[in-house]
């Protein structure tokens, strides 16, 4: 009980520690963050705004002073993540209906950096707001009007003067409301009377702005190059796996329109899982602010900006990222345009448990990704494979491992993931390691007749006594056999560590949920169609606990919601295998 009380106190006091007691407090009445000052930034109640333009989600651009000429306007700052703001959804909809005949315009504004465009769209589908909504990506509208909290209302009269600033009413629980501040202010303005209460400290959640305010001119050296260095140079460098190097202004400008197109569609950087469907480690996503800067740069002429120092220097790791491995295997590989399958027989005299895998490659130019499979019981079998060099179908011998085999994936430039402490992937005594190499579409004429390259495979073993064994289950969808997708029900309490979707080429998208014994639906994984093959094991930031009786299954996503029938559309690929790796909860509680 003492621990529970301590945690509660930490939760309550953390916001004050983060934002400072001079700006915010947590009063007993609201028990959430409340601002101490009633002054907005730059504009106080009674001041007149200068004009500003903004674009609503439907794509139309408006000007503040043009909007208020038609009647009073209310800018309400909201957030998809703030539970207090969410409580005002119905109240705002009713208020919009009540004042619709009075030429009052209500505009919802989402300025929180954490709210992506997709987050806002998904929330609006459920909220069904009848008024226009702005995704204030760079926070420029909030800074101009003075928004600091969610929910928070700013009432502007027909002259562009701020007449009220503060909460919509005095209590997040509608049954306890005693003062309707915003409604009273609107009635007063429409009746030509003084606003009874002009400013009240807002309560709810603070708005998290981007690191820097909106800029008038986006340049390559100041804004675009840092984005590329942080998110793109692992692949798009002189020795990287991508076909185009984006390490200087000339190359970046040459491909600028493609960069803008691919980043806006979120096809680059390569990261398949959709936001909100599982919280994964090492996510490679551009923020909405980064995407907006790229769009602005391309639209405004792609200015180079001031001279930049050391922007084109490739930083290649000289040592193993995780330190020296416990075991290293050196291999000599041949350049090839086909997928390579390499089998390594080990001579370990005891079972070992692997926490992480890393690889060093002499030249990354041929490797898109490498899947490292640990297991035993090799069953050689031949399968047809198209050879891109001869354009003929050839028979390839592949070793088929036992069903209990587990996977690690390695991608050039991406830090290897490490299993939680106390968990290991079993490499049995005299076991087998299988490497599955996915090649790049490389121009082999530029390899200077080099036919071979060196590769080092490094394994890191867990040193925890009696580690929990990583296990695997597989969900399969096979349309050629006209069978419904499989599901899986756990018989024990488990922690799910990661997921690995394999051979996925759907045009519609993939979604898998966990349905608990109490019919709670947990979003495990969703992938948007991209047409890009990218083999990767996605590790959850925190292992997901699933109680015994929980069922994993494929679902459709319809209008932002789930539809749990198992008859998926015909335009999916012939076969999808999606692996989930887990440990029994009774064996270990992951840290």
Short mmCIF file of N, CA and C in Angstrom, two decimals, residues 415-500:
data_model
loop_
_atom_site.label_atom_id
_atom_site.label_comp_id
_atom_site.label_asym_id
_atom_site.label_seq_id
_atom_site.Cartn_x
_atom_site.Cartn_y
_atom_site.Cartn_z
N UNK A 415 20.87 0.03 -34.96
CA UNK A 415 21.42 -0.61 -33.78
C UNK A 415 20.69 -1.92 -33.51
N UNK A 416 21.41 -3.00 -33.20
CA UNK A 416 20.74 -4.28 -32.93
C UNK A 416 19.92 -4.21 -31.65
N UNK A 417 18.80 -4.93 -31.65
CA UNK A 417 17.94 -4.98 -30.46
C UNK A 417 18.45 -6.07 -29.52
N UNK A 418 18.24 -5.84 -28.24
CA UNK A 418 18.69 -6.76 -27.21
C UNK A 418 17.47 -7.26 -26.45
N UNK A 419 17.38 -8.56 -26.22
CA UNK A 419 16.26 -9.11 -25.46
C UNK A 419 16.31 -8.61 -24.02
N UNK A 420 15.15 -8.49 -23.37
CA UNK A 420 15.13 -8.04 -21.97
C UNK A 420 15.98 -8.93 -21.08
N UNK A 421 16.46 -8.36 -19.99
CA UNK A 421 17.31 -9.09 -19.05
C UNK A 421 16.60 -10.34 -18.55
N UNK A 422 17.32 -11.47 -18.57
CA UNK A 422 16.74 -12.71 -18.07
C UNK A 422 16.05 -13.53 -19.13
N UNK A 423 16.09 -13.08 -20.39
CA UNK A 423 15.44 -13.80 -21.48
C UNK A 423 16.49 -14.14 -22.53
N UNK A 424 16.39 -15.34 -23.12
CA UNK A 424 17.33 -15.74 -24.15
C UNK A 424 16.66 -16.58 -25.22
N UNK A 425 17.20 -16.52 -26.41
CA UNK A 425 16.75 -17.35 -27.52
C UNK A 425 17.60 -18.62 -27.54
N UNK A 426 16.96 -19.76 -27.47
CA UNK A 426 17.69 -21.02 -27.32
C UNK A 426 18.47 -21.37 -28.59
N UNK A 427 19.76 -21.59 -28.42
CA UNK A 427 20.60 -22.19 -29.45
C UNK A 427 21.01 -23.56 -28.91
N UNK A 428 20.35 -24.62 -29.38
CA UNK A 428 20.57 -25.93 -28.77
C UNK A 428 21.99 -26.44 -28.94
N UNK A 429 22.33 -27.38 -28.11
CA UNK A 429 23.62 -28.09 -28.23
C UNK A 429 23.77 -28.62 -29.66
N UNK A 430 24.92 -28.32 -30.27
CA UNK A 430 25.16 -28.69 -31.67
C UNK A 430 24.06 -28.15 -32.60
N UNK A 431 23.54 -26.98 -32.25
CA UNK A 431 22.45 -26.40 -33.02
C UNK A 431 22.90 -25.79 -34.33
N UNK A 432 21.94 -25.18 -35.00
CA UNK A 432 22.17 -24.65 -36.34
C UNK A 432 21.79 -23.17 -36.37
N UNK A 433 22.61 -22.39 -37.08
CA UNK A 433 22.31 -20.98 -37.33
C UNK A 433 22.11 -20.82 -38.83
N UNK A 434 21.00 -20.22 -39.20
CA UNK A 434 20.70 -20.02 -40.61
C UNK A 434 20.63 -18.52 -40.90
N UNK A 435 21.36 -18.07 -41.91
CA UNK A 435 21.32 -16.67 -42.32
C UNK A 435 20.50 -16.55 -43.60
N UNK A 436 19.56 -15.63 -43.59
CA UNK A 436 18.76 -15.34 -44.78
C UNK A 436 19.09 -13.90 -45.18
N UNK A 437 19.83 -13.74 -46.28
CA UNK A 437 20.29 -12.43 -46.73
C UNK A 437 19.38 -11.91 -47.83
N UNK A 438 18.80 -10.73 -47.60
CA UNK A 438 17.98 -10.06 -48.62
C UNK A 438 18.86 -9.04 -49.33
N UNK A 439 18.99 -9.14 -50.67
CA UNK A 439 19.92 -8.26 -51.39
C UNK A 439 19.29 -6.93 -51.76
N UNK A 440 20.13 -5.97 -52.08
CA UNK A 440 19.69 -4.70 -52.64
C UNK A 440 19.63 -4.82 -54.16
N UNK A 441 18.85 -3.95 -54.78
CA UNK A 441 18.89 -3.85 -56.24
C UNK A 441 20.08 -2.98 -56.61
N UNK A 442 21.23 -3.61 -56.77
CA UNK A 442 22.49 -2.89 -56.94
C UNK A 442 22.98 -2.95 -58.39
N UNK A 443 23.60 -1.87 -58.84
CA UNK A 443 24.24 -1.86 -60.14
C UNK A 443 25.61 -2.53 -59.99
N UNK A 444 25.70 -3.79 -60.39
CA UNK A 444 26.90 -4.57 -60.12
C UNK A 444 28.08 -4.19 -61.03
N UNK A 445 27.82 -3.36 -62.05
CA UNK A 445 28.92 -2.91 -62.89
C UNK A 445 29.86 -1.98 -62.14
N UNK A 446 29.33 -1.39 -61.04
CA UNK A 446 30.15 -0.44 -60.28
C UNK A 446 30.95 -1.11 -59.17
N UNK A 447 30.96 -2.43 -59.13
CA UNK A 447 31.68 -3.13 -58.06
C UNK A 447 33.14 -3.42 -58.43
N UNK A 448 33.56 -2.94 -59.63
CA UNK A 448 34.95 -3.12 -60.05
C UNK A 448 35.36 -4.60 -60.05
N UNK A 449 34.41 -5.43 -60.55
CA UNK A 449 34.67 -6.88 -60.68
C UNK A 449 34.92 -7.56 -59.34
N UNK A 450 34.58 -6.90 -58.26
CA UNK A 450 34.71 -7.54 -56.96
C UNK A 450 33.61 -8.58 -56.81
N UNK A 451 33.96 -9.80 -56.52
CA UNK A 451 32.98 -10.88 -56.50
C UNK A 451 32.66 -11.37 -55.09
N UNK A 452 33.49 -11.04 -54.12
CA UNK A 452 33.29 -11.56 -52.78
C UNK A 452 33.42 -10.43 -51.74
N UNK A 453 32.84 -10.67 -50.60
CA UNK A 453 32.98 -9.74 -49.48
C UNK A 453 32.96 -10.55 -48.19
N UNK A 454 33.51 -9.95 -47.13
CA UNK A 454 33.61 -10.64 -45.86
C UNK A 454 32.47 -10.23 -44.92
N UNK A 455 32.04 -11.19 -44.12
CA UNK A 455 30.96 -10.96 -43.15
C UNK A 455 31.33 -11.62 -41.84
N UNK A 456 31.07 -10.91 -40.74
CA UNK A 456 31.29 -11.46 -39.41
C UNK A 456 29.96 -11.49 -38.65
N UNK A 457 29.62 -12.67 -38.15
CA UNK A 457 28.41 -12.85 -37.34
C UNK A 457 28.81 -12.92 -35.87
N UNK A 458 28.21 -12.06 -35.05
CA UNK A 458 28.51 -12.05 -33.62
C UNK A 458 27.29 -12.38 -32.77
N UNK A 459 27.44 -13.29 -31.81
CA UNK A 459 26.36 -13.65 -30.90
C UNK A 459 26.69 -13.18 -29.50
N UNK A 460 25.67 -12.70 -28.79
CA UNK A 460 25.81 -12.29 -27.39
C UNK A 460 24.92 -13.20 -26.55
N UNK A 461 25.55 -13.92 -25.62
CA UNK A 461 24.81 -14.88 -24.79
C UNK A 461 24.35 -14.22 -23.50
N UNK A 462 23.24 -14.69 -22.97
CA UNK A 462 22.79 -14.22 -21.67
C UNK A 462 23.57 -14.93 -20.57
N UNK A 463 23.95 -14.18 -19.55
CA UNK A 463 24.70 -14.78 -18.43
C UNK A 463 23.81 -14.96 -17.21
N UNK A 464 22.50 -14.83 -17.39
CA UNK A 464 21.56 -15.00 -16.30
C UNK A 464 21.34 -16.49 -16.04
N UNK A 465 21.43 -16.92 -14.78
CA UNK A 465 21.15 -18.34 -14.49
C UNK A 465 19.70 -18.70 -14.84
N UNK A 466 19.51 -19.81 -15.52
CA UNK A 466 18.19 -20.30 -15.90
C UNK A 466 17.33 -19.21 -16.54
N UNK A 467 17.77 -18.69 -17.66
CA UNK A 467 16.99 -17.63 -18.33
C UNK A 467 15.67 -18.17 -18.87
N UNK A 468 14.71 -17.26 -19.01
CA UNK A 468 13.44 -17.63 -19.63
C UNK A 468 13.67 -17.83 -21.12
N UNK A 469 13.10 -18.88 -21.65
CA UNK A 469 13.31 -19.22 -23.06
C UNK A 469 12.32 -18.48 -23.95
N UNK A 470 12.86 -17.82 -24.96
CA UNK A 470 12.02 -17.15 -25.94
C UNK A 470 11.33 -18.19 -26.80
N UNK A 471 10.01 -18.04 -26.96
CA UNK A 471 9.22 -18.99 -27.73
C UNK A 471 8.51 -18.27 -28.88
N UNK A 472 7.96 -19.05 -29.80
CA UNK A 472 7.38 -18.46 -31.00
C UNK A 472 6.06 -19.13 -31.33
N UNK A 473 5.08 -18.30 -31.75
CA UNK A 473 3.87 -18.82 -32.38
C UNK A 473 3.71 -18.09 -33.71
N UNK A 474 3.01 -18.70 -34.64
CA UNK A 474 2.87 -18.13 -35.98
C UNK A 474 1.41 -18.08 -36.39
N UNK A 475 0.98 -16.91 -36.86
CA UNK A 475 -0.33 -16.75 -37.46
C UNK A 475 -0.14 -16.76 -38.98
N UNK A 476 -0.97 -17.52 -39.67
CA UNK A 476 -0.80 -17.69 -41.11
C UNK A 476 -2.09 -17.40 -41.85
N UNK A 477 -1.94 -16.76 -42.98
CA UNK A 477 -3.06 -16.56 -43.90
C UNK A 477 -2.62 -17.07 -45.26
N UNK A 478 -3.35 -18.02 -45.82
CA UNK A 478 -3.00 -18.61 -47.11
C UNK A 478 -4.24 -18.62 -47.99
N UNK A 479 -4.30 -17.66 -48.94
CA UNK A 479 -5.49 -17.54 -49.78
C UNK A 479 -5.51 -18.58 -50.90
N UNK A 480 -4.34 -19.05 -51.33
CA UNK A 480 -4.33 -20.05 -52.39
C UNK A 480 -5.04 -21.32 -51.97
N UNK A 481 -4.93 -21.65 -50.71
CA UNK A 481 -5.57 -22.86 -50.21
C UNK A 481 -7.00 -22.59 -49.74
N UNK A 482 -7.46 -21.33 -49.94
CA UNK A 482 -8.84 -20.96 -49.60
C UNK A 482 -9.16 -21.30 -48.14
N UNK A 483 -8.22 -21.00 -47.26
CA UNK A 483 -8.43 -21.25 -45.84
C UNK A 483 -8.50 -19.92 -45.09
N UNK A 484 -9.30 -19.86 -44.02
CA UNK A 484 -9.34 -18.62 -43.24
C UNK A 484 -8.04 -18.41 -42.50
N UNK A 485 -7.69 -17.19 -42.18
CA UNK A 485 -6.47 -16.95 -41.40
C UNK A 485 -6.52 -17.68 -40.06
N UNK A 486 -5.37 -18.11 -39.61
CA UNK A 486 -5.32 -18.81 -38.33
C UNK A 486 -5.34 -17.81 -37.18
N UNK A 487 -5.71 -18.29 -36.01
CA UNK A 487 -5.59 -17.52 -34.78
C UNK A 487 -4.87 -18.40 -33.77
N UNK A 488 -4.52 -17.82 -32.63
CA UNK A 488 -3.81 -18.59 -31.61
C UNK A 488 -4.26 -18.13 -30.23
N UNK A 489 -4.55 -19.10 -29.37
CA UNK A 489 -4.98 -18.79 -28.00
C UNK A 489 -3.93 -19.29 -27.02
N UNK A 490 -3.44 -18.37 -26.18
CA UNK A 490 -2.43 -18.72 -25.18
C UNK A 490 -3.08 -19.49 -24.03
N UNK A 491 -2.44 -20.58 -23.62
CA UNK A 491 -2.94 -21.37 -22.50
C UNK A 491 -2.37 -20.89 -21.17
N UNK A 492 -1.32 -20.06 -21.24
CA UNK A 492 -0.66 -19.56 -20.03
C UNK A 492 -0.53 -18.04 -20.10
N UNK A 493 -0.28 -17.42 -18.95
CA UNK A 493 0.07 -16.00 -18.93
C UNK A 493 1.42 -15.84 -19.61
N UNK A 494 1.52 -14.85 -20.50
CA UNK A 494 2.77 -14.65 -21.25
C UNK A 494 3.12 -13.17 -21.33
N UNK A 495 4.38 -12.93 -21.66
CA UNK A 495 4.83 -11.60 -22.06
C UNK A 495 5.27 -11.70 -23.52
N UNK A 496 4.67 -10.89 -24.39
CA UNK A 496 5.06 -10.87 -25.81
C UNK A 496 6.20 -9.87 -25.97
N UNK A 497 7.30 -10.31 -26.56
CA UNK A 497 8.52 -9.52 -26.66
C UNK A 497 8.62 -8.80 -28.00
N UNK A 498 8.28 -9.49 -29.09
CA UNK A 498 8.46 -8.90 -30.42
C UNK A 498 7.55 -9.59 -31.42
N UNK A 499 7.51 -9.03 -32.62
CA UNK A 499 6.73 -9.62 -33.71
C UNK A 499 7.51 -9.49 -35.01
N UNK A 500 7.31 -10.46 -35.90
CA UNK A 500 8.06 -10.49 -37.16
C UNK A 500 7.11 -10.91 -38.28
#
